[in-house]
C-alpha cells in the first residue's frame, strides 16, 4: 500500500478530538446475489485484530457483491456498511492522472514537455531545478522532487494544530530551497509532492481543476457520492465513516475523525477525495473500459517504470500491484485514519475496493496481525 511517512515522537503530542461532532448513517446493505461466505468470514477475522471496521465491494460478471464487518462508528455502535463514504487517500492520484490525460487529449498538455511551460512563476519559484522535470516525470514519480510531508517542520505543525487546514501553496513551501533527491528521470521514487504540483498545474491550465474533475469524471459517470476538496459544508461529512488511530503504537485506538477530515481537506492532487466503494469501482471500470480516456492514453498510463530491483511498479498515476500471485492495476492509499485499495485484476476481469477506518501511516501491532489476513482475503477473491 502506498502511504506517506510521519516520523515524529508521537508520545509527546496531545491532540484534541471532537468525535461528538460526528454522526454516521447506518446502511441497509444490499443482499449479495453471489455471496462469498469465505470473504465475509475473512473480513470478520480482520476486524478481530483490532481494526474498527472493514468493507469490501467486488464487481465481477456484471454483478456487485457487498461485504462489511465491524463498525463505522464504535462510539455510536453504527455498523460498517457499503453505503458509507471512505477517504480514498492516495487513490486520488489516479483520478488526477486521468484529468491530465484528458487535457493531453485536448492538446493542452504534452507529457514530455518541461513543467515550466505549464506552471505560474509563484509555483516554479518554490521548486528545485524545475527546468529538468517533465509532466511525465511527475505522473510516474521519477521527478526527483523531495517529499513535502517528510519535512519535520510540516509534521510538527500538522500534529500541533489538528484543527488547521493547510493551503496547497503552503504545503509546497516545505520543499522550497531543498535540492532534488536524484536526477530527474533516472529512477522511480514515490512522492506526494509530484501530484501536488500536478494539481497546481491543472489549476493553472483549467482555472479550476476541481471543477474540471467534477465535469470530466464525477458528472460524466454520475458519481453522486464522490467529493473532492472537502470543506465543513461538504455533504460527504454526513456519511463518512469515523476515523481511528493507534497513536502510541500499542494496539489501543482513539477517534481522530476531525483531525483526519482536516488533514484530507488540506490536500489536492495527491489526496483529498471521499467516495463510496461503489462509486470508486464505477470510476475504475470506466477508466479500464475506455469511457474516460482513449485506448492510446490508457496504454500510456500502463507504461510501467521499475523499482531499483527491476520490478515494474508504476505507470502514469496507475499502480501495478501484486496480490496472491496476480497483478492488479489501480491504486491504494493510507492516511492518519484510513486505508483503502482499488484494483482491477484483468486475468479474472474482477474489480475490488477495500477500506478500513484505521490509520495506516504509523506502526501498530494491529497492522502486523492484519497483513496475513489481508493476503488471505486476496487469495479468497482471486482463487
Short mmCIF file of C-alpha atoms in Angstrom, two decimals, residues 74-272:
data_model
loop_
_atom_site.label_atom_id
_atom_site.label_comp_id
_atom_site.label_asym_id
_atom_site.label_seq_id
_atom_site.Cartn_x
_atom_site.Cartn_y
_atom_site.Cartn_z
CA UNK A 74 -17.52 2.49 17.60
CA UNK A 75 -18.96 5.14 19.93
CA UNK A 76 -22.44 5.08 18.37
CA UNK A 77 -22.32 1.36 17.52
CA UNK A 78 -23.07 2.07 13.85
CA UNK A 79 -22.14 -0.99 11.78
CA UNK A 80 -19.78 -0.63 8.86
CA UNK A 81 -21.68 -0.70 5.57
CA UNK A 82 -21.07 -0.24 1.89
CA UNK A 83 -23.23 2.89 1.55
CA UNK A 84 -20.86 4.97 3.69
CA UNK A 85 -18.10 7.22 2.43
CA UNK A 86 -14.40 6.42 2.75
CA UNK A 87 -11.28 8.53 2.40
CA UNK A 88 -9.59 7.39 -0.81
CA UNK A 89 -6.28 8.93 0.27
CA UNK A 90 -3.66 8.34 -2.45
CA UNK A 91 -6.18 6.73 -4.80
CA UNK A 92 -6.93 10.38 -5.61
CA UNK A 93 -3.70 10.38 -7.65
CA UNK A 94 -5.35 8.09 -10.18
CA UNK A 95 -8.29 10.48 -10.61
CA UNK A 96 -5.96 13.43 -11.09
CA UNK A 97 -3.82 11.50 -13.58
CA UNK A 98 -6.93 10.83 -15.66
CA UNK A 99 -7.66 14.57 -15.84
CA UNK A 100 -4.09 15.19 -17.01
CA UNK A 101 -4.53 12.58 -19.74
CA UNK A 102 -7.83 14.19 -20.73
CA UNK A 103 -6.10 17.56 -21.03
CA UNK A 104 -3.37 15.89 -23.08
CA UNK A 105 -6.02 14.55 -25.47
CA UNK A 106 -7.35 18.11 -25.79
CA UNK A 107 -3.89 19.21 -26.94
CA UNK A 108 -3.31 21.42 -23.90
CA UNK A 109 -0.54 19.33 -22.28
CA UNK A 110 2.39 17.40 -23.74
CA UNK A 111 3.56 14.68 -21.40
CA UNK A 112 7.24 15.06 -22.28
CA UNK A 113 7.25 18.84 -22.12
CA UNK A 114 9.03 20.58 -19.24
CA UNK A 115 6.66 21.63 -16.47
CA UNK A 116 7.88 25.23 -16.62
CA UNK A 117 5.62 25.74 -19.62
CA UNK A 118 2.52 24.87 -17.60
CA UNK A 119 3.11 26.45 -14.18
CA UNK A 120 2.93 30.03 -12.92
CA UNK A 121 6.07 31.72 -11.64
CA UNK A 122 4.98 31.57 -7.99
CA UNK A 123 4.93 27.76 -8.16
CA UNK A 124 8.13 27.40 -10.17
CA UNK A 125 9.96 29.62 -7.68
CA UNK A 126 9.36 27.02 -4.97
CA UNK A 127 10.60 24.04 -6.99
CA UNK A 128 14.23 22.98 -7.27
CA UNK A 129 15.57 22.61 -10.84
CA UNK A 130 12.09 22.59 -12.39
CA UNK A 131 13.60 23.13 -15.85
CA UNK A 132 14.72 19.47 -15.81
CA UNK A 133 11.33 17.97 -14.95
CA UNK A 134 8.63 16.89 -17.41
CA UNK A 135 4.91 16.27 -16.86
CA UNK A 136 5.52 12.54 -17.35
CA UNK A 137 8.12 12.54 -14.57
CA UNK A 138 5.57 13.97 -12.15
CA UNK A 139 2.99 11.39 -13.19
CA UNK A 140 5.29 8.37 -12.78
CA UNK A 141 7.27 9.61 -9.77
CA UNK A 142 10.64 9.95 -11.49
CA UNK A 143 11.00 13.72 -10.98
CA UNK A 144 13.37 13.65 -8.01
CA UNK A 145 11.33 16.27 -6.15
CA UNK A 146 11.62 15.94 -2.36
CA UNK A 147 8.64 14.81 -0.27
CA UNK A 148 6.83 17.71 1.39
CA UNK A 149 5.23 15.65 4.16
CA UNK A 150 8.50 14.14 5.28
CA UNK A 151 9.72 17.60 6.31
CA UNK A 152 9.92 17.71 10.15
CA UNK A 153 8.55 21.26 10.31
CA UNK A 154 5.43 20.24 8.38
CA UNK A 155 4.88 17.14 10.54
CA UNK A 156 5.32 19.23 13.70
CA UNK A 157 2.81 21.85 12.60
CA UNK A 158 0.35 19.19 11.46
CA UNK A 159 0.37 17.38 14.78
CA UNK A 160 0.44 20.51 16.91
CA UNK A 161 -2.55 22.01 15.08
CA UNK A 162 -5.04 19.20 14.36
CA UNK A 163 -7.85 21.70 13.65
CA UNK A 164 -5.88 23.54 10.99
CA UNK A 165 -6.44 23.20 7.24
CA UNK A 166 -3.30 23.91 5.20
CA UNK A 167 -3.32 25.67 1.83
CA UNK A 168 -1.67 23.97 -1.19
CA UNK A 169 0.99 26.64 -1.73
CA UNK A 170 1.83 26.43 1.96
CA UNK A 171 2.41 22.68 1.60
CA UNK A 172 4.59 23.20 -1.45
CA UNK A 173 6.59 25.75 0.50
CA UNK A 174 8.03 22.97 2.65
CA UNK A 175 10.23 21.84 -0.27
CA UNK A 176 11.37 25.39 -1.06
CA UNK A 177 15.18 25.71 -1.11
CA UNK A 178 15.61 21.93 -0.95
CA UNK A 179 17.62 20.09 -3.60
CA UNK A 180 16.32 17.33 -5.85
CA UNK A 181 16.67 13.87 -4.34
CA UNK A 182 18.04 12.49 -7.62
CA UNK A 183 18.46 13.42 -11.27
CA UNK A 184 15.04 13.68 -12.95
CA UNK A 185 14.17 10.60 -14.98
CA UNK A 186 16.97 8.50 -13.50
CA UNK A 187 14.83 6.36 -11.19
CA UNK A 188 11.44 5.84 -9.56
CA UNK A 189 10.63 7.06 -6.06
CA UNK A 190 7.06 7.67 -4.89
CA UNK A 191 6.44 11.29 -3.86
CA UNK A 192 3.21 13.06 -2.92
CA UNK A 193 4.82 16.33 -3.97
CA UNK A 194 4.59 15.26 -7.62
CA UNK A 195 0.81 15.22 -7.54
CA UNK A 196 0.52 18.41 -5.53
CA UNK A 197 2.47 20.10 -8.34
CA UNK A 198 0.28 18.41 -10.98
CA UNK A 199 -2.86 19.75 -9.28
CA UNK A 200 -1.41 23.27 -9.28
CA UNK A 201 -0.53 22.79 -12.96
CA UNK A 202 -4.10 21.72 -13.69
CA UNK A 203 -5.41 24.77 -11.83
CA UNK A 204 -3.21 26.99 -13.99
CA UNK A 205 -4.41 25.36 -17.23
CA UNK A 206 -8.11 24.92 -16.42
CA UNK A 207 -8.51 27.80 -13.91
CA UNK A 208 -10.17 25.32 -11.52
CA UNK A 209 -9.02 21.71 -11.62
CA UNK A 210 -11.61 20.67 -9.02
CA UNK A 211 -14.44 21.86 -11.29
CA UNK A 212 -12.70 20.24 -14.27
CA UNK A 213 -12.54 16.89 -12.48
CA UNK A 214 -16.17 17.17 -11.43
CA UNK A 215 -17.28 17.83 -15.01
CA UNK A 216 -14.97 15.36 -16.73
CA UNK A 217 -15.26 12.47 -14.25
CA UNK A 218 -17.87 12.81 -11.50
CA UNK A 219 -20.70 14.29 -13.59
CA UNK A 220 -19.88 12.23 -16.67
CA UNK A 221 -20.16 9.00 -14.69
CA UNK A 222 -22.94 10.08 -12.33
CA UNK A 223 -20.78 9.74 -9.23
CA UNK A 224 -23.19 11.35 -6.78
CA UNK A 225 -21.35 10.13 -3.69
CA UNK A 226 -17.84 11.25 -4.64
CA UNK A 227 -16.44 14.53 -3.29
CA UNK A 228 -13.14 16.34 -3.81
CA UNK A 229 -11.68 19.27 -1.91
CA UNK A 230 -13.94 18.71 1.08
CA UNK A 231 -14.96 21.53 3.42
CA UNK A 232 -17.03 21.83 6.62
CA UNK A 233 -20.16 22.21 4.46
CA UNK A 234 -19.43 19.18 2.27
CA UNK A 235 -22.28 16.64 2.04
CA UNK A 236 -19.62 13.96 2.44
CA UNK A 237 -19.49 14.68 6.18
CA UNK A 238 -23.00 13.28 6.66
CA UNK A 239 -21.98 9.81 5.52
CA UNK A 240 -18.24 9.40 6.09
CA UNK A 241 -17.05 6.64 8.40
CA UNK A 242 -15.34 7.74 11.57
CA UNK A 243 -11.55 7.53 11.71
CA UNK A 244 -9.33 5.87 14.28
CA UNK A 245 -5.61 5.85 15.05
CA UNK A 246 -3.25 3.79 17.15
CA UNK A 247 -1.37 6.90 18.26
CA UNK A 248 1.14 5.21 20.56
CA UNK A 249 1.53 2.00 18.51
CA UNK A 250 0.31 -0.05 21.45
CA UNK A 251 -2.83 -1.52 19.93
CA UNK A 252 -5.12 0.99 21.64
CA UNK A 253 -7.12 3.10 19.20
CA UNK A 254 -8.74 6.51 19.56
CA UNK A 255 -11.17 8.53 17.48
CA UNK A 256 -9.47 11.21 15.34
CA UNK A 257 -12.33 11.94 12.94
CA UNK A 258 -11.95 15.73 12.93
CA UNK A 259 -8.17 15.55 12.59
CA UNK A 260 -8.49 13.13 9.66
CA UNK A 261 -11.09 15.37 7.96
CA UNK A 262 -8.91 18.47 8.30
CA UNK A 263 -5.84 16.64 7.05
CA UNK A 264 -7.62 15.42 3.91
CA UNK A 265 -9.25 18.83 3.38
CA UNK A 266 -5.73 20.28 3.14
CA UNK A 267 -4.69 18.13 0.20
CA UNK A 268 -5.09 18.40 -3.55
CA UNK A 269 -3.83 16.08 -6.24
CA UNK A 270 -2.07 13.59 -4.01
CA UNK A 271 -5.16 13.09 -1.81
CA UNK A 272 -8.46 14.78 -1.00
#
